């Protein structure tokens, strides 16, 4: 059922309580919670495999990898527990080192539990002494965000006191959480929301390598200079997770990111969810002003009491719903939704491990298991952004490389490896209207050359490669503009404004329509939180009898 032939629709039920469009990890999470509450759920997925951007696929004969999302930390522990993901096969392990960053002068910085301070001291004793305080402050602010992740944001509503009161109470609850921070921490929070990652880090540290390691988090999925105001929030977004109870630590799911979504699909199926792959939805059925079903390409219709979208809001509102069903002002806002994270993703099959100039050796060592950041300074990252803005990409690109086969022997043949190249700062749309199809190979060569400059055996070790330009990400996964988060994580697109003021409670502007994807709070990343939160709201509507019975 998860990745196979589909039974003809005529043999399958065509009615349910809730139809979910998209089997990304949020769609699956939402489905599992709804089914646990007793609803009959059908999930329709366009691709032949579930998981959306969190999938493991064979990209070269004998070599499998997490082909899009590649590392785990943000997946919420409550969701792991509630869905019993461990029982359904999920096992997450820690890397031996967090990050490894070769520097421009031939040295390197390694970070990781018990290692960071002594490594940073190679570049600055002052910085090494400030690490603990920096970590503690960031962690206290991240704790507040952790508490908000599974909350429905206060929704800005018009109308009488009955609709406004619950939102006011919700706002008061959020305010109460923030007030628990002392004044120093409230100032820190404000700084993190308003300032740039670069300015924030310059305020803490003096040496480039540690600023680059931390600052990289501020530009992941964020097509902006590390000195763009607001980028400090993106940095924060990447530290609110945990691995096996260790806060801020990133890990690896054995079997790749697909192991997460396969476990979710099994959890959902065990609760009775009907997941149908190769079922691309063409449009949402709207009757008498209410969403009441989904039409699959080819013509079959699933009728449902609630229609739930796991899609980027732009994809949902611009392609799945007739324009006439939405107010002009609403459509205008959707058109302004900013998508385009500037991401270029490659998977490579390797005959051997990279042999770094600054830390020689092809035998597996701790640094091979780390997130390897090839971008030595914040200035370098800023220049890469400027270059991309002007010409589409930089000749000195930002590359993060992860080699998951160093931790997981299920991905590559013995002695060989797979690497994820996660490259940031290419233009989502190329200048002059040029197509990414004309340039993807050249840009991919540039990424390989960049790794090769640091590890001269790399290019010759490449046995096969998979390239995903922003256009490929859009075509393959439905990620509009190649945006890995379904929309930029910037202040005007966060919390009560995600995806839009007035619609932050996972309900769309059409009765019966709900959203459960990364375009809702708390945004992108493999968190499961939007799916969890939307399920709570949908279940509440069913219990309050706000969802009418099916018309037949
Ligand atoms: C290259 C890349 C690297 C990333 N790296 C990381 C990382 O390392 N760690 C991390 O935590 N996050 C990472 N992310 C972000 C994270 O993967 C996403 O934010 C998250 O997976 C989105 O989940 P979702 O369920 O909201 O949506 P999606 O995963 O986008 O799922 C949406 C689903 O809807 C389906 N769909 C689309 N159109 C239709 C249709 N018409 N009919 C039916 N189905 C349809 C799609 O095929 C897809 O399965 C990365 C993302 C990308 C793209």
Coordinates of C-alpha atoms and ligand atoms in Angstrom, one line a residue:
X1 CA 0.0 0.0 0.0
X2 CA 2.8 2.5 0.8
X3 CA 4.7 2.1 -2.4
X4 CA 3.1 -0.2 -4.8
X5 CA 0.3 -0.8 -7.2
X6 CA -3.0 1.0 -6.6
X7 CA -6.2 -0.9 -6.5
X8 CA -8.7 0.6 -9.0
X9 CA -10.7 3.3 -7.3
X10 CA -13.9 1.5 -7.9
X11 CA -12.9 -1.1 -5.4
X12 CA -12.0 1.5 -2.8
X13 CA -14.2 3.6 -0.6
X14 CA -14.8 7.1 -2.0
X15 CA -16.1 8.6 1.2
X16 CA -14.5 9.4 4.6
X17 CA -14.6 11.8 7.5
X18 CA -11.3 13.5 6.5
X19 CA -9.3 13.4 3.2
X20 CA -5.7 14.6 3.5
X21 CA -4.0 15.9 0.4
X22 CA -0.3 14.9 0.5
X23 CA 1.5 12.2 2.5
X24 CA 4.4 14.4 3.7
X25 CA 5.4 13.7 7.3
X26 CA 2.8 16.3 8.5
X27 CA 0.0 14.8 6.5
X28 CA 0.9 11.4 7.9
X29 CA 1.1 12.8 11.5
X30 CA -2.2 14.5 11.1
X31 CA -3.8 11.3 9.7
X32 CA -2.6 9.2 12.6
X33 CA -4.0 11.6 15.2
X34 CA -7.3 11.9 13.4
X35 CA -7.7 8.1 13.1
X36 CA -6.8 7.7 16.8
X37 CA -9.7 10.0 17.6
X38 CA -12.0 7.6 15.6
X39 CA -12.2 9.4 12.3
X40 CA -12.1 7.6 9.0
X41 CA -9.2 9.1 7.1
X42 CA -8.0 8.8 3.5
X43 CA -4.6 10.2 2.5
X44 CA -3.9 11.0 -1.2
X45 CA -0.3 11.2 -2.3
X46 CA 0.8 12.3 -5.7
X47 CA 4.1 10.4 -5.7
X48 CA 4.6 6.6 -5.6
X49 CA 6.2 6.9 -2.2
X50 CA 5.0 8.5 1.1
X51 CA 7.1 11.0 3.0
X52 CA 7.3 14.2 0.9
X53 CA 10.7 15.8 1.5
X54 CA 11.5 13.2 4.2
X55 CA 12.2 10.1 2.1
X56 CA 14.9 7.6 1.5
X57 CA 15.3 6.5 -2.2
X58 CA 17.8 4.7 -4.3
X59 CA 19.4 7.4 -6.4
X60 CA 22.2 5.3 -8.0
X61 CA 22.2 1.5 -8.3
X62 CA 23.0 0.1 -4.8
X63 CA 23.1 3.5 -3.2
X64 CA 20.2 4.9 -1.1
X65 CA 20.0 8.2 0.7
X66 CA 17.7 10.7 2.3
X67 CA 17.3 12.5 -1.0
X68 CA 16.0 15.8 0.3
X69 CA 15.9 16.4 4.1
X70 CA 18.9 14.6 5.5
X71 CA 19.3 15.1 9.3
X72 CA 16.9 15.0 12.2
X73 CA 16.6 17.0 15.4
X74 CA 13.3 19.0 15.2
X75 CA 11.0 15.9 15.2
X76 CA 8.9 16.5 18.3
X77 CA 9.4 14.0 21.2
X78 CA 5.6 14.0 22.0
X79 CA 4.9 12.9 18.4
X80 CA 7.5 10.2 18.5
X81 CA 5.9 8.9 21.7
X82 CA 2.2 9.3 20.6
X83 CA 2.8 7.6 17.3
X84 CA 5.0 5.0 18.8
X85 CA 7.5 5.6 16.1
X86 CA 10.2 3.5 17.8
X87 CA 7.8 0.5 17.8
X88 CA 7.3 1.1 14.1
X89 CA 11.1 0.9 13.4
X90 CA 12.5 4.4 14.0
X91 CA 15.9 4.6 15.6
X92 CA 17.8 7.9 15.7
X93 CA 21.5 8.0 16.5
X94 CA 23.9 10.9 17.2
X95 CA 26.8 11.9 15.1
X96 CA 30.2 11.4 16.6
X97 CA 30.9 15.2 16.0
X98 CA 28.3 17.9 15.3
X99 CA 30.3 20.0 12.7
X100 CA 33.6 20.1 11.0
X101 CA 34.6 23.3 9.3
X102 CA 37.8 23.6 7.2
X103 CA 39.2 27.2 7.4
X104 CA 40.7 29.3 4.7
X105 CA 44.2 29.1 6.2
X106 CA 44.3 25.3 6.2
X107 CA 43.2 24.7 9.7
X108 CA 39.9 23.3 10.9
X109 CA 37.3 23.6 13.7
X110 CA 35.4 20.6 15.0
X111 CA 32.3 21.1 17.3
X112 CA 30.6 18.5 19.4
X113 CA 29.9 17.4 22.9
X114 CA 33.1 17.8 25.0
X115 CA 35.1 19.1 22.0
X116 CA 33.9 22.6 21.1
X117 CA 35.7 24.6 23.8
X118 CA 39.1 23.2 23.2
X119 CA 38.7 23.5 19.4
X120 CA 37.4 27.1 19.6
X121 CA 40.4 27.9 21.8
X122 CA 42.7 27.2 18.8
X123 CA 41.3 30.4 17.4
X124 CA 40.3 32.5 20.4
X125 CA 40.5 31.9 24.1
X126 CA 37.9 34.6 24.7
X127 CA 35.5 32.9 22.4
X128 CA 36.1 29.5 24.1
X129 CA 35.2 31.2 27.5
X130 CA 32.0 32.6 26.1
X131 CA 30.6 29.4 24.7
X132 CA 28.8 28.2 27.8
X133 CA 27.0 31.5 28.4
X134 CA 26.1 31.7 24.7
X135 CA 24.7 28.1 24.8
X136 CA 22.8 28.7 28.0
X137 CA 21.1 31.9 26.8
X138 CA 20.1 30.4 23.4
X139 CA 18.8 27.4 25.2
X140 CA 16.6 29.4 27.5
X141 CA 15.1 31.3 24.6
X142 CA 14.8 28.0 22.7
X143 CA 12.9 26.6 25.7
X144 CA 10.2 29.2 25.2
X145 CA 9.9 28.3 21.5
X146 CA 9.8 24.6 22.4
X147 CA 6.8 25.3 24.5
X148 CA 5.0 27.2 21.7
X149 CA 5.7 24.6 19.0
X150 CA 2.7 22.5 19.9
X151 CA 0.4 25.4 20.5
X152 CA -2.1 26.9 18.1
X153 CA -1.0 30.6 17.7
X154 CA -3.5 33.2 18.8
X155 CA -5.6 33.9 15.7
X156 CA -6.4 37.4 14.8
X157 CA -10.2 37.4 14.3
X158 CA -12.9 39.8 13.5
X159 CA -16.3 39.3 15.0
X160 CA -18.1 39.1 18.3
X161 CA -16.7 38.3 21.8
X162 CA -17.5 34.6 21.4
X163 CA -15.0 34.2 18.6
X164 CA -12.5 36.7 20.0
X165 CA -12.4 35.4 23.6
X166 CA -10.6 32.1 23.0
X167 CA -8.0 33.9 21.0
X168 CA -7.5 36.5 23.7
X169 CA -7.0 33.7 26.2
X170 CA -4.5 32.0 23.9
X171 CA -2.6 35.3 23.5
X172 CA -2.6 35.6 27.3
X173 CA -1.2 32.1 27.7
X174 CA 1.6 32.9 25.2
X175 CA 2.3 36.2 27.0
X176 CA 2.4 34.3 30.3
X177 CA 5.1 32.1 28.9
X178 CA 7.2 35.0 27.7
X179 CA 6.8 36.8 31.1
X180 CA 8.5 33.8 32.8
X181 CA 11.7 35.0 31.1
X182 CA 13.5 37.6 33.2
X183 CA 14.2 41.0 31.6
X184 CA 17.7 40.0 30.3
X185 CA 16.2 37.0 28.5
X186 CA 13.3 39.1 27.1
X187 CA 15.9 41.4 25.7
X188 CA 17.7 38.4 24.2
X189 CA 14.5 37.1 22.7
X190 CA 13.7 40.5 21.1
X191 CA 17.3 40.6 19.7
X192 CA 16.9 37.1 18.3
X193 CA 13.7 38.0 16.6
X194 CA 14.7 41.3 15.2
X195 CA 18.5 41.2 14.4
X196 CA 20.6 39.3 11.9
X197 CA 22.5 36.1 12.7
X198 CA 25.7 37.9 11.8
X199 CA 25.2 40.9 14.1
X200 CA 24.0 38.5 16.9
X201 CA 27.1 36.4 16.6
X202 CA 29.5 39.3 16.2
X203 CA 28.1 40.5 19.5
X204 CA 29.2 37.2 21.1
X205 CA 32.4 36.1 19.4
X206 CA 35.5 37.4 17.7
X207 CA 36.9 34.5 15.7
X208 CA 35.5 33.5 12.3
X209 CA 35.2 29.7 12.4
X210 CA 32.8 29.5 15.3
X211 CA 30.7 32.3 13.9
X212 CA 30.5 30.4 10.6
X213 CA 29.5 27.2 12.2
X214 CA 26.7 28.8 14.2
X215 CA 25.8 31.3 11.5
X216 CA 25.3 28.6 8.9
X217 CA 22.1 27.8 10.8
X218 CA 20.9 31.3 10.1
X219 CA 21.0 30.8 6.4
X220 CA 19.8 27.3 6.1
X221 CA 16.6 27.5 4.0
X222 CA 16.9 31.3 4.3
X223 CA 17.8 33.0 1.0
X224 CA 19.4 36.0 2.7
X225 CA 22.8 37.3 3.8
X226 CA 23.7 36.2 7.4
X227 CA 23.6 40.0 8.0
X228 CA 19.9 40.3 6.9
X229 CA 17.7 41.3 9.9
X230 CA 15.5 38.4 11.0
X231 CA 18.1 35.7 10.1
X232 CA 18.9 35.3 13.9
X233 CA 15.4 33.8 14.2
X234 CA 16.2 31.1 11.6
X235 CA 19.3 30.3 13.6
X236 CA 17.1 29.8 16.6
X237 CA 14.6 27.7 14.6
X238 CA 17.4 25.2 14.0
X239 CA 18.4 24.8 17.7
X240 CA 15.0 24.1 19.2
X241 CA 15.1 20.4 18.5
X242 CA 16.8 17.5 20.3
X243 CA 18.1 14.0 19.6
X244 CA 17.4 11.3 22.1
X245 CA 16.7 13.9 24.8
X246 CA 19.9 16.0 24.1
X247 CA 18.8 19.5 23.3
X248 CA 20.0 21.2 20.1
X249 CA 21.8 18.0 18.9
X250 CA 21.3 16.8 15.3
X251 CA 21.2 13.1 14.6
X252 CA 20.7 10.4 11.9
X253 CA 17.7 8.2 11.4
X254 CA 18.9 4.7 10.6
X255 CA 17.7 3.9 7.1
X256 CA 17.5 7.7 6.3
X257 CA 14.7 10.2 6.7
X258 CA 12.4 7.8 5.0
X259 CA 12.6 5.7 8.1
X260 CA 10.7 8.4 9.9
X261 CA 7.9 8.7 7.4
X262 CA 7.7 4.9 6.9
X263 CA 7.2 4.6 10.7
X264 CA 4.6 7.3 10.6
X265 CA 2.8 5.6 7.7
X266 CA 2.8 2.3 9.6
X267 CA 1.5 4.1 12.7
X268 CA -1.3 5.7 10.6
X269 CA -2.2 2.4 8.9
X270 CA -2.3 0.6 12.2
X271 CA -5.0 3.0 13.3
X272 CA -6.9 2.4 10.1
X273 CA -5.8 5.2 7.8
X274 CA -6.2 4.4 4.1
X275 CA -3.0 5.8 2.3
X276 CA -3.2 5.9 -1.5
X277 CA 0.0 6.7 -3.4
X278 CA 0.0 7.7 -7.1
X279 CA -3.2 9.7 -6.4
X280 CA -2.5 13.3 -7.4
X281 CA -5.2 15.6 -6.5
X282 CA -6.3 18.0 -9.2
X283 CA -8.8 20.2 -7.3
X284 CA -10.8 20.5 -4.1
X285 CA -14.5 20.1 -4.4
X286 CA -16.4 23.1 -3.1
X287 CA -20.2 23.0 -2.8
X288 CA -22.4 25.6 -1.3
X289 CA -19.3 27.4 0.0
X290 CA -17.9 24.4 1.8
X291 CA -14.9 22.1 1.0
X292 CA -16.3 18.6 0.8
X293 CA -13.9 16.5 -1.3
X294 CA -10.9 16.1 -3.6
X295 CA -10.8 15.2 -7.3
X296 CA -7.9 13.0 -8.3
X297 CA -6.3 13.4 -11.7
X298 CA -8.3 11.0 -13.9
X299 CA -11.6 12.0 -12.4
X300 CA -12.3 10.0 -9.3
X301 CA -13.6 12.0 -6.3
X302 CA -13.2 11.4 -2.6
X303 CA -16.0 13.0 -0.6
X304 CA -15.2 14.0 2.9
X305 CA -16.5 16.0 5.8
X306 CA -13.1 17.8 6.2
X307 CA -10.5 18.5 3.5
X308 CA -7.0 18.9 4.8
X309 CA -4.0 20.2 2.8
X310 CA -0.4 19.2 3.4
X311 CA 0.7 21.4 0.6
X312 CA 2.5 24.7 0.4
X313 CA -0.3 27.4 0.8
X314 CA 0.6 28.9 -2.6
X315 CA 0.1 25.5 -4.3
X316 CA -3.2 24.9 -2.4
X317 CA -4.8 28.3 -3.0
X318 CA -3.4 29.0 -6.5
X319 CA -3.8 25.6 -8.1
X320 CA -6.4 23.5 -6.1
X321 CA -9.2 26.0 -5.5
X322 CA -11.1 28.0 -8.1
X323 CA -10.1 31.7 -7.9
X324 CA -13.7 32.7 -7.6
X325 CA -14.0 30.8 -4.3
X326 CA -11.5 33.1 -2.6
X327 CA -11.8 36.8 -1.8
X328 CA -9.6 39.1 -4.0
X329 CA -7.7 40.4 -0.9
X330 CA -7.0 36.9 0.2
X331 CA -5.6 35.9 -3.2
X332 CA -3.4 39.0 -3.2
X333 CA -1.9 37.9 0.1
X334 CA -1.3 34.4 -1.2
X335 CA 0.5 35.9 -4.2
X336 CA 2.8 37.7 -1.8
X337 CA 3.6 34.6 0.2
X338 CA 7.4 34.4 -0.2
X339 CA 8.8 31.0 -1.3
X340 CA 12.3 30.3 -2.5
X341 CA 14.8 29.1 0.1
X342 CA 17.7 29.2 -2.4
X343 CA 18.6 25.6 -2.0
X344 CA 20.4 23.2 -4.4
X345 CA 20.6 19.6 -3.3
X346 CA 22.8 16.8 -4.5
X347 CA 23.2 13.1 -3.5
X348 CA 26.5 11.4 -4.5
X349 CA 27.6 7.8 -4.5
X350 CA 31.3 7.6 -3.4
X351 CA 33.9 4.9 -3.9
X352 CA 35.8 6.1 -0.8
X353 CA 35.7 8.7 1.9
X354 CA 37.0 12.3 1.2
X355 CA 40.6 12.8 2.3
X356 CA 40.7 16.4 3.6
X357 CA 43.8 18.5 3.2
X358 CA 43.4 20.0 6.7
X359 CA 42.8 16.6 8.4
X360 CA 44.2 13.9 6.1
X361 CA 43.0 10.3 6.0
X362 CA 40.5 8.2 4.1
X363 CA 39.8 5.8 7.0
X364 CA 36.6 6.6 8.8
X365 CA 37.2 9.2 11.5
X366 CA 35.0 11.4 13.6
X367 CA 35.0 14.4 11.3
X368 CA 33.6 12.2 8.5
X369 CA 30.4 11.7 10.5
X370 CA 29.9 15.5 11.1
X371 CA 28.0 18.1 9.2
X372 CA 30.9 19.3 7.1
X373 CA 30.5 23.0 6.4
X374 CA 32.4 24.4 3.4
X375 CA 31.9 28.1 4.0
X376 CA 34.7 29.4 6.3
X377 CA 33.3 32.8 7.3
X378 CA 30.1 34.8 7.5
X379 CA 31.5 37.1 4.9
X380 CA 32.0 34.2 2.5
X381 CA 28.3 33.4 3.0
X382 CA 27.2 36.9 2.5
X383 CA 29.2 37.1 -0.8
X384 CA 27.6 33.9 -1.9
X385 CA 24.2 35.5 -1.4
X386 CA 25.2 38.6 -3.3
X387 CA 26.6 36.5 -6.2
X388 CA 23.4 34.5 -6.4
X389 CA 21.3 37.6 -6.4
X390 CA 23.3 39.0 -9.3
X391 CA 24.1 35.9 -11.4
X392 CA 22.0 33.0 -10.1
X393 CA 24.8 31.3 -8.1
X394 CA 28.2 31.8 -6.7
X395 CA 31.6 30.5 -7.9
X396 CA 32.4 30.1 -4.2
X397 CA 29.2 28.3 -3.1
X398 CA 28.1 27.3 0.4
X399 CA 28.1 23.5 0.7
X400 CA 27.2 21.4 3.7
X401 CA 28.2 17.8 3.3
X402 CA 26.9 14.9 5.4
X403 CA 28.1 11.3 4.8
X404 CA 25.3 9.3 6.5
X405 CA 26.8 5.9 5.5
X406 CA 29.6 6.6 8.1
X407 CA 26.9 6.0 10.7
X408 CA 24.5 3.6 8.8
X409 CA 25.6 0.6 6.8
X410 CA 22.2 0.2 5.2
X411 CA 22.7 2.9 2.6
X412 CA 25.7 1.9 0.5
X413 CA 27.6 -1.2 -0.5
X414 CA 30.4 -2.2 2.0
X415 CA 33.4 0.1 1.8
X416 CA 31.5 2.7 -0.2
X417 CA 29.5 5.7 0.8
X418 CA 26.7 8.1 0.1
X419 CA 27.0 11.9 0.7
X420 CA 24.3 14.6 0.9
X421 CA 25.4 17.9 -0.5
X422 CA 23.1 20.6 0.9
X423 CA 24.0 23.8 -0.9
X424 CA 22.6 27.1 0.1
X425 CA 22.2 30.3 -1.9
X426 CA 21.3 29.8 -5.5
X427 CA 18.6 32.0 -7.0
X428 CA 15.2 30.3 -6.8
X429 CA 14.5 31.9 -10.2
X430 CA 17.4 32.6 -12.5
X431 CA 18.0 36.2 -13.7
X432 CA 16.8 36.9 -17.3
X433 CA 14.1 34.2 -17.0
X434 CA 16.7 31.4 -17.7
X435 CA 15.7 27.8 -16.8
X436 CA 17.5 25.9 -14.1
X437 CA 17.4 22.9 -16.5
X438 CA 20.0 24.7 -18.7
X439 CA 22.4 25.3 -15.7
X440 CA 21.9 22.5 -13.2
X441 CA 24.8 20.3 -14.4
X442 CA 27.2 23.2 -14.5
X443 CA 26.3 24.3 -11.0
X444 CA 26.5 20.7 -9.8
X445 CA 30.1 20.5 -11.2
X446 CA 30.9 23.6 -9.2
X447 CA 29.7 22.1 -6.0
X448 CA 31.8 18.9 -6.6
X449 CA 34.8 21.1 -7.4
X450 CA 34.3 23.0 -4.2
X451 CA 34.4 19.9 -2.1
X452 CA 37.4 18.7 -4.2
X453 CA 39.3 21.8 -3.3
X454 CA 39.1 20.7 0.3
X455 CA 39.4 17.0 -0.3
X456 CA 41.3 16.4 -3.6
X457 CA 40.2 12.7 -4.0
X458 CA 36.6 13.7 -3.9
X459 CA 35.8 14.2 -7.6
X460 CA 37.4 11.0 -8.7
X461 CA 35.5 9.1 -6.0
X462 CA 32.1 10.1 -7.4
X463 CA 30.4 7.1 -8.9
X464 CA 27.0 8.7 -9.5
X465 CA 25.1 11.8 -8.6
X466 CA 21.6 13.1 -8.3
X467 CA 21.0 16.8 -8.8
X468 CA 18.1 18.8 -7.5
X469 CA 17.9 22.5 -8.5
X470 CA 15.1 24.6 -7.1
X471 CA 13.1 23.7 -10.2
X472 CA 13.7 20.0 -9.6
X473 CA 12.6 20.3 -5.9
X474 CA 9.4 21.9 -7.1
X475 CA 8.7 19.3 -9.8
X476 CA 9.6 16.3 -7.6
X477 CA 8.2 17.3 -4.2
X478 CA 5.7 20.1 -5.0
X479 CA 8.0 22.6 -3.2
X480 CA 7.0 25.9 -4.8
X481 CA 10.2 27.9 -5.7
X482 CA 12.1 24.9 -4.3
X483 CA 11.3 26.3 -0.8
X484 CA 12.3 23.7 1.8
X485 CA 10.0 25.2 4.4
X486 CA 6.9 25.9 2.3
X487 CA 7.5 29.6 2.8
X488 CA 10.2 31.8 4.3
X489 CA 10.6 31.8 8.0
X490 CA 10.5 35.6 8.3
X491 CA 8.7 37.6 10.9
X492 CA 5.7 38.4 8.7
X493 CA 5.3 34.7 7.9
X494 CA 5.6 33.3 11.4
X495 CA 3.3 32.3 14.3
X496 CA 0.0 34.2 14.0
X497 CA 1.0 35.3 10.5
X498 CA 1.6 31.8 9.2
X499 CA 0.3 31.4 6.6
X500 CA -1.7 34.6 7.1
X501 CA -3.1 36.8 9.9
X502 CA -6.6 35.6 10.5
X503 CA -5.9 32.0 9.4
X504 CA -3.2 30.8 11.8
X505 CA -5.4 28.2 13.5
X506 CA -5.0 25.6 10.7
X507 CA -8.5 26.5 9.3
X508 CA -8.7 27.9 5.8
X509 CA -11.0 30.7 4.6
X510 CA -13.5 28.1 3.3
X511 CA -15.5 26.1 5.9
X512 CA -14.4 22.4 5.9
X513 CA -10.9 23.3 4.6
X514 CA -7.8 22.9 6.9
X515 CA -4.1 23.1 6.5
X516 CA -1.6 20.8 8.2
X517 CA 1.7 21.4 6.3
X518 CA 4.9 23.4 7.0
X519 CA 3.2 26.6 5.7
X520 CA 1.5 26.7 9.1
X521 CA 3.0 27.2 12.6
X522 CA 5.7 26.4 13.6
X523 CA 6.9 26.1 10.0
X524 CA 9.4 23.9 8.1
X525 CA 11.6 21.1 9.2
X526 CA 10.8 17.6 10.0
X527 CA 8.9 18.4 13.2
X528 CA 5.5 16.8 12.8
X529 CA 4.2 19.8 14.8
X530 CA 1.9 21.4 12.1
X531 CA 0.3 17.9 11.5
X532 CA -0.2 17.4 15.3
X533 CA -1.6 20.9 15.9
X534 CA -4.0 20.9 13.0
X535 CA -5.3 17.4 14.0
X536 CA -6.2 18.9 17.4
X537 CA -8.2 21.7 15.8
X538 CA -10.0 19.4 13.4
X539 CA -10.9 16.9 16.1
X540 CA -12.2 19.9 18.2
X541 CA -14.4 20.9 15.3
X542 CA -15.8 17.4 14.9
X543 CA -16.5 17.2 18.6
X544 CA -18.2 20.6 18.6
X545 CA -20.3 19.3 15.7
X546 CA -19.0 22.1 13.5
X547 CA -18.4 19.6 10.7
X548 CA -21.7 18.5 9.0
X549 CA -22.4 14.9 8.0
X550 CA -21.6 13.9 4.4
X551 CA -24.2 14.6 1.7
X552 CA -24.7 11.7 -0.5
Ligands
LIG1 C1 16.5 19.7 0.2 C2 15.8 19.7 1.5 C3 16.6 19.5 2.7 C4 16.0 19.6 3.9 N1 16.7 19.3 5.0 C5 16.1 19.1 6.2 C6 16.8 18.5 7.3 O1 17.9 18.0 7.1 N2 16.1 18.4 8.5 C7 14.8 18.9 8.6 O2 14.3 18.8 9.7 N3 14.2 19.4 7.6 C8 14.8 19.6 6.4 N4 14.1 20.0 5.3 C9 12.8 20.6 5.5 C10 11.7 19.5 5.7 O3 12.0 18.4 4.9 C11 10.3 20.0 5.2 O4 10.1 21.3 5.8 C12 9.3 19.0 5.6 O5 9.6 17.7 5.2 C13 7.9 19.4 5.0 O6 7.0 18.5 5.4 P1 5.5 18.6 5.1 O7 4.8 17.3 5.5 O8 4.9 19.8 5.6 O9 5.4 18.7 3.5 P2 6.1 17.9 2.3 O10 7.1 17.0 2.8 O11 6.4 18.9 1.2 O12 4.9 17.0 1.8 C14 3.9 17.4 1.0 C15 3.4 16.2 0.2 O13 2.3 16.6 -0.7 C16 2.4 15.8 -1.9 N5 1.7 16.5 -2.9 C17 2.0 17.7 -3.6 N6 1.0 18.0 -4.5 C18 0.1 17.0 -4.4 C19 -1.1 16.8 -5.0 N7 -1.6 17.6 -6.0 N8 -1.9 15.7 -4.7 C20 -1.4 14.8 -3.7 N9 -0.3 15.0 -3.1 C21 0.5 16.1 -3.4 C22 3.9 15.8 -2.1 O14 4.3 14.9 -3.0 C23 4.4 15.6 -0.7 O15 4.5 14.2 -0.4 C24 14.6 19.9 4.0 C25 13.9 20.1 2.9 C26 14.4 20.0 1.6 C27 13.6 20.1 0.4

